[in-house]
CSV table of C-alpha atoms in Angstrom, one decimal:
chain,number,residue,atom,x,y,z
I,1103,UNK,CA,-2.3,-21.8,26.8
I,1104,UNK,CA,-3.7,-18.3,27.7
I,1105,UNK,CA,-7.6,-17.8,27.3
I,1106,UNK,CA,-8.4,-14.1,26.8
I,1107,UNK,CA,-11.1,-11.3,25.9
I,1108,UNK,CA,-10.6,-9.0,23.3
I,1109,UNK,CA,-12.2,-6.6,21.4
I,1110,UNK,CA,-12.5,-6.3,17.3
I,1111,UNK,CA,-16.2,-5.7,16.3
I,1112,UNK,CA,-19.1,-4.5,17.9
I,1113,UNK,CA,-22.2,-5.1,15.2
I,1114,UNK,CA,-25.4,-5.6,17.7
I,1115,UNK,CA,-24.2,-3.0,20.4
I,1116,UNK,CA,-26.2,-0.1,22.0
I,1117,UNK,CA,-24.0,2.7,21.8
I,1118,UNK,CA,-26.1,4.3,24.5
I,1119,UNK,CA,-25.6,1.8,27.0
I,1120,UNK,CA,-21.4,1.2,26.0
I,1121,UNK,CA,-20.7,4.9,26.8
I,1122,UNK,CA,-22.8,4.5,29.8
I,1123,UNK,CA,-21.0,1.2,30.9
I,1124,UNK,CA,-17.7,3.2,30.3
I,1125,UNK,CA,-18.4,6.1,31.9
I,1126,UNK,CA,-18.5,4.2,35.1
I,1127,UNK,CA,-14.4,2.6,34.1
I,1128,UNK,CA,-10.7,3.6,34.9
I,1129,UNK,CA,-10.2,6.1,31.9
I,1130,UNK,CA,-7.8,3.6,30.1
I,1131,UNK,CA,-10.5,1.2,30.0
I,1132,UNK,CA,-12.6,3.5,28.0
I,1133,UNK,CA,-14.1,1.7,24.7
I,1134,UNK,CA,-11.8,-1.5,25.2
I,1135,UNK,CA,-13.0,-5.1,26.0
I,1136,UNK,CA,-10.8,-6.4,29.1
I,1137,UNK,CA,-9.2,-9.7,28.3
I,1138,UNK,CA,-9.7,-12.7,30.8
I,1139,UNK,CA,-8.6,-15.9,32.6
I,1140,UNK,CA,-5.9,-17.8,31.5
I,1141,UNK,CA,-5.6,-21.7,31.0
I,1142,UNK,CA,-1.8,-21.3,31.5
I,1143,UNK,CA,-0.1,-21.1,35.0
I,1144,UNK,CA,-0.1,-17.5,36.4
I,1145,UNK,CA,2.1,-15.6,33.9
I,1146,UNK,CA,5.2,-14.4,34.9
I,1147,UNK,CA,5.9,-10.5,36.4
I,1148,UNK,CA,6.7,-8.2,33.1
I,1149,UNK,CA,10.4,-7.8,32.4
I,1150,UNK,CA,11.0,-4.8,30.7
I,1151,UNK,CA,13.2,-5.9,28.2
I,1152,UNK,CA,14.2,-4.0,25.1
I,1153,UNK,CA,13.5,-5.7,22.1
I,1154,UNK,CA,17.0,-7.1,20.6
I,1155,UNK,CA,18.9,-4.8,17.8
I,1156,UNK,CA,17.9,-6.2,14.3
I,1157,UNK,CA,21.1,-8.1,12.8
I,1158,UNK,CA,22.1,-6.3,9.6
I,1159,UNK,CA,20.9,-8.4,6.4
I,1160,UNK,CA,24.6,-9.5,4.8
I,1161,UNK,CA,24.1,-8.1,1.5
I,1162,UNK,CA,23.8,-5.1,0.1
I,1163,UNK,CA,21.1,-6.8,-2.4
I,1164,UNK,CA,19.5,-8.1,0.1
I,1165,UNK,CA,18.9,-4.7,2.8
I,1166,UNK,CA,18.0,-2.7,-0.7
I,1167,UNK,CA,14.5,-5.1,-1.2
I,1168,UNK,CA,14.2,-5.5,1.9
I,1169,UNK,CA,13.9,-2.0,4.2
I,1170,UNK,CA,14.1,-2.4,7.8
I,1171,UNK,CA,15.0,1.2,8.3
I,1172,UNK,CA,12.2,1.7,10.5
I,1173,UNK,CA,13.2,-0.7,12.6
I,1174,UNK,CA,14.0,-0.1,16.2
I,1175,UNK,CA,11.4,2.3,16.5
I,1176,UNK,CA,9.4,-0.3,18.4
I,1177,UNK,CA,10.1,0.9,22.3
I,1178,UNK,CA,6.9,-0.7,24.3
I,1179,UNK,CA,9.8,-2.7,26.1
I,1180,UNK,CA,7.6,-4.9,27.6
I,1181,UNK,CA,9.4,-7.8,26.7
I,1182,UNK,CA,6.8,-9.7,24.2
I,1183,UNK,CA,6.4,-10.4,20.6
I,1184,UNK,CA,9.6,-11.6,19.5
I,1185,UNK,CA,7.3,-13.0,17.1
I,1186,UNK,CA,4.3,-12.3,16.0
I,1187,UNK,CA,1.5,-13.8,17.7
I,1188,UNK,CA,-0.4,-17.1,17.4
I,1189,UNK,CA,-3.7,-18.3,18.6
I,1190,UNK,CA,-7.4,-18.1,18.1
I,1191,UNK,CA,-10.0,-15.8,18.0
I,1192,UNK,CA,-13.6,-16.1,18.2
I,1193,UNK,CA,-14.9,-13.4,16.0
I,1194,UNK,CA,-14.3,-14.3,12.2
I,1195,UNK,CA,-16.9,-17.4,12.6
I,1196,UNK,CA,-19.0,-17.1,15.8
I,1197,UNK,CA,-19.3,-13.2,15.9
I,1198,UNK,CA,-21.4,-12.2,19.0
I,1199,UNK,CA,-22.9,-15.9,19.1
I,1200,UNK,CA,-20.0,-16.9,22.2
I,1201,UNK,CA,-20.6,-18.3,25.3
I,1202,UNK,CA,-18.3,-20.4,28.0
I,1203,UNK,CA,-18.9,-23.7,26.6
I,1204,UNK,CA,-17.5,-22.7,23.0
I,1205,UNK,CA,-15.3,-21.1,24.5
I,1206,UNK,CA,-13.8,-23.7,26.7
I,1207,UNK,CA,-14.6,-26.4,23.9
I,1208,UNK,CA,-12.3,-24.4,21.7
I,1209,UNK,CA,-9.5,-24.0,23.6
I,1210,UNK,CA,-9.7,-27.9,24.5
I,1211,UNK,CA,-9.4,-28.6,20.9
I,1212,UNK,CA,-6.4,-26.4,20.2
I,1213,UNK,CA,-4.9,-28.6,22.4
I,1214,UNK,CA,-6.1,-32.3,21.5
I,1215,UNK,CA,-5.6,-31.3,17.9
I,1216,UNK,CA,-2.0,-30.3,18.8
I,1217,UNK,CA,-2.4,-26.6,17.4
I,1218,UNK,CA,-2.0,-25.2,21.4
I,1219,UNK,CA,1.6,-27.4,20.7
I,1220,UNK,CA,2.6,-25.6,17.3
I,1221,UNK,CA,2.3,-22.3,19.1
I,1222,UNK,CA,-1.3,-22.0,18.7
I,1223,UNK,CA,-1.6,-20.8,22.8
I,1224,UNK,CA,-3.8,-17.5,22.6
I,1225,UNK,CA,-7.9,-18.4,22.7
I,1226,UNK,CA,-9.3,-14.4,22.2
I,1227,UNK,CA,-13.1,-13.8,23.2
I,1228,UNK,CA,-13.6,-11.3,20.6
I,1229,UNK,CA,-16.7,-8.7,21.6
I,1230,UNK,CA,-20.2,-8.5,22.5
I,1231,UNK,CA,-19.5,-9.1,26.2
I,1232,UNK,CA,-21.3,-6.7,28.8
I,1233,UNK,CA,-18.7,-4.5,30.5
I,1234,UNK,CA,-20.2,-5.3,34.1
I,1235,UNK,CA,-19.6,-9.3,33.8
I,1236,UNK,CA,-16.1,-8.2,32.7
I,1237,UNK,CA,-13.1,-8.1,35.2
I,1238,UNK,CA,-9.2,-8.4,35.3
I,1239,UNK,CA,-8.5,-12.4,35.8
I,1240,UNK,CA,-5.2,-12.9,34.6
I,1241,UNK,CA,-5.0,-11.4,31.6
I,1242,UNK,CA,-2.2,-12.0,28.8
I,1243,UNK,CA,-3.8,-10.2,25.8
I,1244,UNK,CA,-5.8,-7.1,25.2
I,1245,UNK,CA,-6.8,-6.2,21.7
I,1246,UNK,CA,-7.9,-2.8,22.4
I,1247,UNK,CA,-11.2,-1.8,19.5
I,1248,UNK,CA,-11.9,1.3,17.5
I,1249,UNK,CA,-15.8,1.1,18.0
I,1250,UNK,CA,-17.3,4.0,20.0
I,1251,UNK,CA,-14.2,5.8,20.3
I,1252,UNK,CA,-16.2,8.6,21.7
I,1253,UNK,CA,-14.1,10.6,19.1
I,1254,UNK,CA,-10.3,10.5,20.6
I,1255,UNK,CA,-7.7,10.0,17.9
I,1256,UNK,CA,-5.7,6.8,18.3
I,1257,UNK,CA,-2.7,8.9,19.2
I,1258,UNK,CA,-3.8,9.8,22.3
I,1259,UNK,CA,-6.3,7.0,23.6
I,1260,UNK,CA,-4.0,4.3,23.2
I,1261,UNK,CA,-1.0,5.3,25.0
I,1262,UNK,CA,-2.9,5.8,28.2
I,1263,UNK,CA,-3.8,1.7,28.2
I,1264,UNK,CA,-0.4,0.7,27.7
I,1265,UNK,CA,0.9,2.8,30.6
I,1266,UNK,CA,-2.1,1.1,32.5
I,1267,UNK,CA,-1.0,-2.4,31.2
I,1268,UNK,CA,2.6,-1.7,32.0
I,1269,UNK,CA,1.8,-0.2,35.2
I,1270,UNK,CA,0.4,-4.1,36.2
I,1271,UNK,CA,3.5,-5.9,36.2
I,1272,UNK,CA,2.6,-8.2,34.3
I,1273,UNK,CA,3.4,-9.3,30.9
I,1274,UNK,CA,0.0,-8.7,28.6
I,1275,UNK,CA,0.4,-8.8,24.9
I,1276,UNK,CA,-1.0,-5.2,23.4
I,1277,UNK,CA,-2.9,-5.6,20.3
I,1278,UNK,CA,-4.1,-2.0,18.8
I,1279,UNK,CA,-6.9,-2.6,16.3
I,1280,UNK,CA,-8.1,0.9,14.9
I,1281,UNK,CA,-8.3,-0.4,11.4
I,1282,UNK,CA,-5.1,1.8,10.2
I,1283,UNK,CA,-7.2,4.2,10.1
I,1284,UNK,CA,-4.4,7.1,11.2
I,1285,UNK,CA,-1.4,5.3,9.7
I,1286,UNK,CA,-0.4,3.4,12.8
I,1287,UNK,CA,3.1,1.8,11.5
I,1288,UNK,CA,4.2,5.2,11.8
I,1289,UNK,CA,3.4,6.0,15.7
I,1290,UNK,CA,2.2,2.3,17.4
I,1291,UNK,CA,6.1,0.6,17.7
I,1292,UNK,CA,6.4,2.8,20.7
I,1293,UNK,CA,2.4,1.8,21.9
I,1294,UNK,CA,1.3,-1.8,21.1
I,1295,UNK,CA,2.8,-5.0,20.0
I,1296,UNK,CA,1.1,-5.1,16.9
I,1297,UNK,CA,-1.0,-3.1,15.5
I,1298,UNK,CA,-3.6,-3.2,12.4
I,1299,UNK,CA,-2.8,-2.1,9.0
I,1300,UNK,CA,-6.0,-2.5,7.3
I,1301,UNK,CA,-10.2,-2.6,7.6
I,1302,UNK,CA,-11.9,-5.9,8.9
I,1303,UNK,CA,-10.9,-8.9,6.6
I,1304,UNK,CA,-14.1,-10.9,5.0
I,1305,UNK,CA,-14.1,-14.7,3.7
I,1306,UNK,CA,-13.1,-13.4,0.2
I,1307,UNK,CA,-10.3,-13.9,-2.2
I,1308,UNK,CA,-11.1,-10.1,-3.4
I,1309,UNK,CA,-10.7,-9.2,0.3
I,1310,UNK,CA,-7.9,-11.4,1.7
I,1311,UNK,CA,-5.9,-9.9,-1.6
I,1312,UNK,CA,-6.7,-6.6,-1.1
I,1313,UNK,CA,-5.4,-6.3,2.4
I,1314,UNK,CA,-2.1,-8.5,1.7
I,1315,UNK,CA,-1.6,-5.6,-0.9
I,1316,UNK,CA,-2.4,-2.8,1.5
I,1317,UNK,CA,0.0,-4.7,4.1
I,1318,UNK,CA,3.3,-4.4,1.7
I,1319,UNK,CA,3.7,-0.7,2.9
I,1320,UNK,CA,4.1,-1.2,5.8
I,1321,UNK,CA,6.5,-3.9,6.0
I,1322,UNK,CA,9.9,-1.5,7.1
I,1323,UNK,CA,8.5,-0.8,10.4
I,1324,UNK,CA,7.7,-4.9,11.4
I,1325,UNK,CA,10.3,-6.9,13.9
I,1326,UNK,CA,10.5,-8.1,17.0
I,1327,UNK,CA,8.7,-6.5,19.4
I,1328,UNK,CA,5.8,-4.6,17.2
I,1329,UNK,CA,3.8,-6.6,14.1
I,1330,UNK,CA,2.3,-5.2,11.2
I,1331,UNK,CA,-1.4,-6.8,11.4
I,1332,UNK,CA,-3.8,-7.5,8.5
I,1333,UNK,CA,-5.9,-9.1,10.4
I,1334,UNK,CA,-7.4,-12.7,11.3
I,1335,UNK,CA,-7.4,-15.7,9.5
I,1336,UNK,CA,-10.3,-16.9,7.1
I,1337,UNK,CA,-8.5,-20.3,6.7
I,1338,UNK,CA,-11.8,-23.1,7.4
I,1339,UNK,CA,-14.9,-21.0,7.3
I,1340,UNK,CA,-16.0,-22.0,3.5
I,1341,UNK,CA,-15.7,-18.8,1.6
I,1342,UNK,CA,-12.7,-19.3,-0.4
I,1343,UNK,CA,-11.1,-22.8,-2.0
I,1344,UNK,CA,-8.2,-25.0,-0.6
I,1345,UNK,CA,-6.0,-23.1,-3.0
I,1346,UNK,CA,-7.0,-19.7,-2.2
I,1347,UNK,CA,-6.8,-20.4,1.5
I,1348,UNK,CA,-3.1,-22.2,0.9
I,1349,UNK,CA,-2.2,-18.8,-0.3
I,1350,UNK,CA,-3.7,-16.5,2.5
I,1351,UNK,CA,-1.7,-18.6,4.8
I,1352,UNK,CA,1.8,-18.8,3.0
I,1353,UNK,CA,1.4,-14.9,2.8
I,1354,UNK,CA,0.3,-14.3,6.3
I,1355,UNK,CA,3.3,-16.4,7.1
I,1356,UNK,CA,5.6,-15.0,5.2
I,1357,UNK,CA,4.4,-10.9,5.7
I,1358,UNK,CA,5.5,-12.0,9.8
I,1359,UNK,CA,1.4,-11.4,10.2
I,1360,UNK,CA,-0.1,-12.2,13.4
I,1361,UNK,CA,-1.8,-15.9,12.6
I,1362,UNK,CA,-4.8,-15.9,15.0
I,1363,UNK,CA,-7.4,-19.1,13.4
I,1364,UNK,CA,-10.4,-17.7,12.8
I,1365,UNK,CA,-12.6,-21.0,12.2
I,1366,UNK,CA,-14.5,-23.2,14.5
I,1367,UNK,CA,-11.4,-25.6,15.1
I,1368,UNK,CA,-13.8,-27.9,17.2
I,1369,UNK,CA,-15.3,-29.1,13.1
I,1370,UNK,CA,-12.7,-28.2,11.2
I,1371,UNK,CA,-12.0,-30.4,8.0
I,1372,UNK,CA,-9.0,-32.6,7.3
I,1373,UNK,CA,-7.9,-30.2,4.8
I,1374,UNK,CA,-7.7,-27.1,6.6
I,1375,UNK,CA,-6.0,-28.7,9.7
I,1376,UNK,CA,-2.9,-29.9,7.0
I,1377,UNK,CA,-2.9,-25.8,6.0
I,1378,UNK,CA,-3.3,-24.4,9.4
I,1379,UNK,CA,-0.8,-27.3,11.1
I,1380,UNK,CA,2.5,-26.7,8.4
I,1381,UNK,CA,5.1,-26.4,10.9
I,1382,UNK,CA,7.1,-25.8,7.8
I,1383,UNK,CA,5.2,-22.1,6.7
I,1384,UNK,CA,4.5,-21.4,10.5
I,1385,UNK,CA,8.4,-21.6,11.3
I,1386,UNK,CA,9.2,-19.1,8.4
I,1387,UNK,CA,6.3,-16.8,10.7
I,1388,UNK,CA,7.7,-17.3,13.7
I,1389,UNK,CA,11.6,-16.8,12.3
I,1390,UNK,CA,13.6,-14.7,15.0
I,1391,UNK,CA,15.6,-12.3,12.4
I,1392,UNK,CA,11.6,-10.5,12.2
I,1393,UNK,CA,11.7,-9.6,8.6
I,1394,UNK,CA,8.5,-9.2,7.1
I,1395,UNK,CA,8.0,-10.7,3.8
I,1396,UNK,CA,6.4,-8.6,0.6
I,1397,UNK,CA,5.6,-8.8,-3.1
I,1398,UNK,CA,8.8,-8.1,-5.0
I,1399,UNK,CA,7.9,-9.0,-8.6
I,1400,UNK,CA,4.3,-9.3,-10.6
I,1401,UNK,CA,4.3,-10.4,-14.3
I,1402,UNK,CA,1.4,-10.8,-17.0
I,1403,UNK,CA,-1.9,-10.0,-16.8
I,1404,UNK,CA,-2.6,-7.2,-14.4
I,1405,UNK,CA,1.1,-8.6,-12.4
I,1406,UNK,CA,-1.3,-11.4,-11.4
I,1407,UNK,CA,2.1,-14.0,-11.5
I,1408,UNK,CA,3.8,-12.9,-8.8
I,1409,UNK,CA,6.4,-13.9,-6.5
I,1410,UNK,CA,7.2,-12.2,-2.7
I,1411,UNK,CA,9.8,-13.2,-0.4
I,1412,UNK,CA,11.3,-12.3,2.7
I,1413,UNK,CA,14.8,-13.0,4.6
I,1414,UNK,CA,15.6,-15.6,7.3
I,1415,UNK,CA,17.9,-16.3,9.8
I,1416,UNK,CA,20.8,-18.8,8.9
I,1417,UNK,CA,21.3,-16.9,5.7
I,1418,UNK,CA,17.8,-18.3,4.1
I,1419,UNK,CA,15.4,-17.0,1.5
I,1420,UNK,CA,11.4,-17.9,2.0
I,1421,UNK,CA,10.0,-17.3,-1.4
I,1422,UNK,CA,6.5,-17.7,-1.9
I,1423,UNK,CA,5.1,-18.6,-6.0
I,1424,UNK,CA,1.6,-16.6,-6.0
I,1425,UNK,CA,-0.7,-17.6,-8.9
I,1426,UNK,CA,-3.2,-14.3,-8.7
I,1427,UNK,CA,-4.8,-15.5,-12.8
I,1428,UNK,CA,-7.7,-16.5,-13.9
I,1429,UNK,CA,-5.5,-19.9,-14.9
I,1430,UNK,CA,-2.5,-22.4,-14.2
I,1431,UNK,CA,0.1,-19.9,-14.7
I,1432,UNK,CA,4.2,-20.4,-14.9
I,1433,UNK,CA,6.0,-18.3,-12.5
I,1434,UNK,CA,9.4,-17.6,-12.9
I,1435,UNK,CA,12.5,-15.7,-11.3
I,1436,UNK,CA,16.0,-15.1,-11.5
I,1437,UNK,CA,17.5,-14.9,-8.7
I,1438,UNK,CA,19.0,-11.7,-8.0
I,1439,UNK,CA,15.4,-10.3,-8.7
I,1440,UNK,CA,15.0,-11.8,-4.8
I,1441,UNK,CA,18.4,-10.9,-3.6
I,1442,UNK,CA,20.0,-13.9,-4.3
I,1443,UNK,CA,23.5,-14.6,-5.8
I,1444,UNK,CA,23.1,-15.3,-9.3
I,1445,UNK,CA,26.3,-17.4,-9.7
I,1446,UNK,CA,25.8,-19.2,-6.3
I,1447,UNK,CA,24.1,-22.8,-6.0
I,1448,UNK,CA,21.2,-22.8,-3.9
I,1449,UNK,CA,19.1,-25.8,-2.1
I,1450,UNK,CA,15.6,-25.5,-2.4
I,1451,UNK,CA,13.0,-27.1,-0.4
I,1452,UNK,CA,8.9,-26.9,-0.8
I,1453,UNK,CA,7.5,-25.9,2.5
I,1454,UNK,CA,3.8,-27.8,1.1
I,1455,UNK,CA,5.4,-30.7,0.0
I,1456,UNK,CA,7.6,-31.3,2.7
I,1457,UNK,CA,10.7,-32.3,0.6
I,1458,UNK,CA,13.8,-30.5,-1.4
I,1459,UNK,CA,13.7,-30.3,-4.7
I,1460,UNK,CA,17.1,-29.4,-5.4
I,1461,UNK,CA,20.5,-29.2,-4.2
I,1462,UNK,CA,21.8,-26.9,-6.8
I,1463,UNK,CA,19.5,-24.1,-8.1
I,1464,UNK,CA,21.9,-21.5,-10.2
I,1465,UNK,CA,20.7,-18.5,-11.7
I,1466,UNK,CA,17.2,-18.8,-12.3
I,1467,UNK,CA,14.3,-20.9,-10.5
I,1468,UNK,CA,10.7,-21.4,-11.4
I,1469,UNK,CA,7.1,-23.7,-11.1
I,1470,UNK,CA,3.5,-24.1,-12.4
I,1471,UNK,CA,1.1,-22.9,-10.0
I,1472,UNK,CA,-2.7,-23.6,-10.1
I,1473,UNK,CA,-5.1,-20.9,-10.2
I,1474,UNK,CA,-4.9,-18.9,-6.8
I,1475,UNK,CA,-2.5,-21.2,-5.3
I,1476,UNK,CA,0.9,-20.7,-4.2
I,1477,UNK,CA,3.9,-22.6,-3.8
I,1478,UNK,CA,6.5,-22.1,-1.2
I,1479,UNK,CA,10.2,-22.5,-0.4
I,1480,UNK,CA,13.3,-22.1,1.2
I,1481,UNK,CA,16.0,-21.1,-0.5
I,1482,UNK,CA,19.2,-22.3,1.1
I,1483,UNK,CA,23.1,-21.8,0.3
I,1484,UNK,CA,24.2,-24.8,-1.2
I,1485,UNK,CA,26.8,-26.9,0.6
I,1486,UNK,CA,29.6,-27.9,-1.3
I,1487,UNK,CA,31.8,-30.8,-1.4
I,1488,UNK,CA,35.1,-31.2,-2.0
I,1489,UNK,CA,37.2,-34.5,-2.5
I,1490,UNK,CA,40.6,-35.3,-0.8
C-alpha cells in the first residue's frame, strides 16, 4: 500500500505565508503539496513504457457510441495508470483536521477491512500541511493543486513537475487537479495521469449529478495511461441515501473514474462497506480495454430514466439502469440503443445482486429501479448449445 501527500483544497491557508514557503522551493514545486512515505516496499525504478495501443471496439455500432478517437494522445510514458486509480484520500471528510495517527489508523483499516486487497492501495494526505515539515520520502503519488497558482495557466506550470517527477526515476502517479478549469482533456494525456474534469464535488445528489453530467464530454480522450477525473468519492459521509450513493459508485465505475474513498473508513457502516467493497462494479473500473462509460439514452421527465453504458474486454457490455425521478421508475432499452446485436442472445448478470438473471436476453431488456438508485449489469454473448 503507498501512503502519500497530496494537494486538493487549501480553505484555512495564508496566502502570504504559501508564496513565501514557495518562494524558497525547486520551481516545479511551486503551489504543489509533495506526497510522502510509502507503506509498500520501495517502489520500483520508472520504466518508461508507452501505454499499449487501444484494441479497436469490433463493431461498427459499438466504436460509433462509443468515441475513443482521442485516444493515444496520452504520451506521459511513465508507465502507470493502466487503470484508473484506487485508494483513499483524506480531504472529502477530515479536511484540514489530519494528523499521523489518522493517518496511520486509516491506512491500517484499508487493510484489516480488506479494501488495501481490492485495490484500495493509495492513502493521499490531502492539504493543509506546512511546506517546511514537507520532504521527498518515497513518494508514489502527487496530486498537484490549483490554489495560489500565483497566476500561471495550467499549460505551462504543470509540465515543468512532470519533467521533475520523471526526471526521479521513479514511478509516481501524476494527478493534475486544476478543476477543468482550461479544458484539460484536451492538453493533460501528454502531462498527468489523470486529470480533473470538473469543480470540487460536495455530499450532494444535485452535486454528484452534476459533475457525472459534466464528465460525459470528456469521455473520448480516457484509457490507459491518462483518466478523466470527477473527483472523490462521497460514498459514507451521510449526505446522500444508500440509493443515491449506490448510483455515484456504479457511475464512477463505469465512467473509468478514479475511485479514491473519501469517508472515515476507520467507522464506516455495514452498508457502505457492501457499496465500496463490490468487486463486481470495481472490476468493470479497473477493466483493461480503458473505455470510459457515458449516458447514452434519458427518457421521461426531464430524461431523468436513463441508462449509460460502456464496453469491456471479452466482448462485454456494463450497462448501468439510472433512476434520476422523483419516483420508482421503469427503465427500458432495446438493445442496439447500447450497441448491442438486436437478434443476438445475450447473458445478463446484476453486478449488486451478485447473480445472472438470464441466459437469453433478445432484443430488448429492462427493470424497475427505485428512486435514485441504479441497477447494474453485464451484458454477455450468449453461449450456445448444440446437440449431437
Amino acid at each position: 500500500m503507498q501512503e502519500t501527500s497530496s494537494s486538493s483544497r487549501a480553505p484555512e491557508k495564508h496566502p502570504e505565508a504559501e508564496m513565501e514557503a514557495a518562494a524558497r522551493l525547486p520551481l516545479p514545486i511551486v503551489s504543489a503539496l509533495l506526497l510522502l512515505l510509502t507503506l509498500s516496499p520501495a517502489a520500483t525504478a520508472a520504466a518508461r513504457v508507452a501505454p499499449p495501443r487501444m484494441q479497436p471496439l469490433p463493431t461498427a455500432a459499438l466504436r460509433r457510441l462509443y468515441d475513443t478517437s482521442n485516444y493515444g494522445k496520452l504520451q506521459l510514458n511513465n508507465g502507470l495508470a493502466l487503470t484508473p486509480q484506487m485508494g483513499w484520500n483524506s480531504w472529502n471528510f477530515f479536511a484540514c483536521n489530519i494528523n499521523e495517527t489518522v493517518i496511520r489508523e486509516t491506512a491500517d483499516a484499508l487493510v484489516s477491512t480488506g479494501l488495501a486487497e481490492l485495490g484500495y492501495n493509495f492513502v493521499n494526505i490531502d492539504d493543509c500541511w506546512s511546506y517546511v515539515k514537507r520532504g521527498n520520502k518515497g513518494v508514489d503519488y502527487l496530486k498537484y493543486d490549483n490554489c495560489y497558482n500565483l497566476g500561471i495557466r495550467p499549460q505551462k506550470r504543470y509540465p515543468p513537475m512532470r519533467d521533475a517527477l520523471n526526471s526521479t526515476g521513479r514511478q509516481i502517479f501524476y494527478s493534475l487537479c486544476e478543476w477543468g478549469q482550461d479544458d484539460p482533456a484536451l492538453w493533460a494525456g501528454k502531462v498527468g495521469n489523470s486529470w480533473r474534469t470538473t469543480d470540487d464535488i460536495t455530499d450532494t445528489w444535485k452535486s454528484m449529478t452534476d459533475i457525472a453530467d459534466k464528465n460525459i464530454k470528456w469521455a473520448s480522450y480516457a484509457g490507459p495511461g491518462g483518466w478523466n477525473d470527477p473527483d472523490m468519492l462521497e460514498v459514507g459521509n451521510g449526505g446522500m441515501t444508500f440509493a443515491e450513493y449506490r448510483s455515484h459508485f456504479s457511475i464512477w465505475a463505469l465512467m473509468k473514474a478514479p475511485l479514491l474513498i473519501g469517508c472515515d473508513v476507520r467507522n464506516m457502516t455495514s452498508e457502505m462497506m457492501k457499496i465500496l467493497s463490490n468487486k463486481e462494479v470495481i472490476q468493470v473500473n479497473q477493466d483493461p480495454l480503458g473505455v470510459q462509460g457515458r449516458k447514452i439514452l434519458g427518457e421521461g421527465n426531464y430524461g431523468c430514466r436513463e441508462v449509460w453504458a460502456g464496453p469491456l474486454s471479452g466482448n462485454r457490455l456494463a450497462v448501468a439502469l439510472w433512476n434520476r425521478c422523483s419516483e420508482t421508475a421503469n427503465i427500458t432499452m432495446k438493445l442496439p440503443a447500447v450497441g448491442l446485436d438486436e437478434s443476438a442472445a445475450y447473458s445478463v448478470r446484476d453486478l449488486w445482486k451478485h447473480e445472472t438473471l438470464s441466459e437469453n436476453v433478445v432484443g430488448t431488456f429492462g427493470a424497475q429501479v427505485d428512486v435514485h438508485d441504479t441497477k447494474m449489469y453485464i451484458f454477455s454473448p450468449a453461449i450456445s448449445v448444440t446437440s449431437i
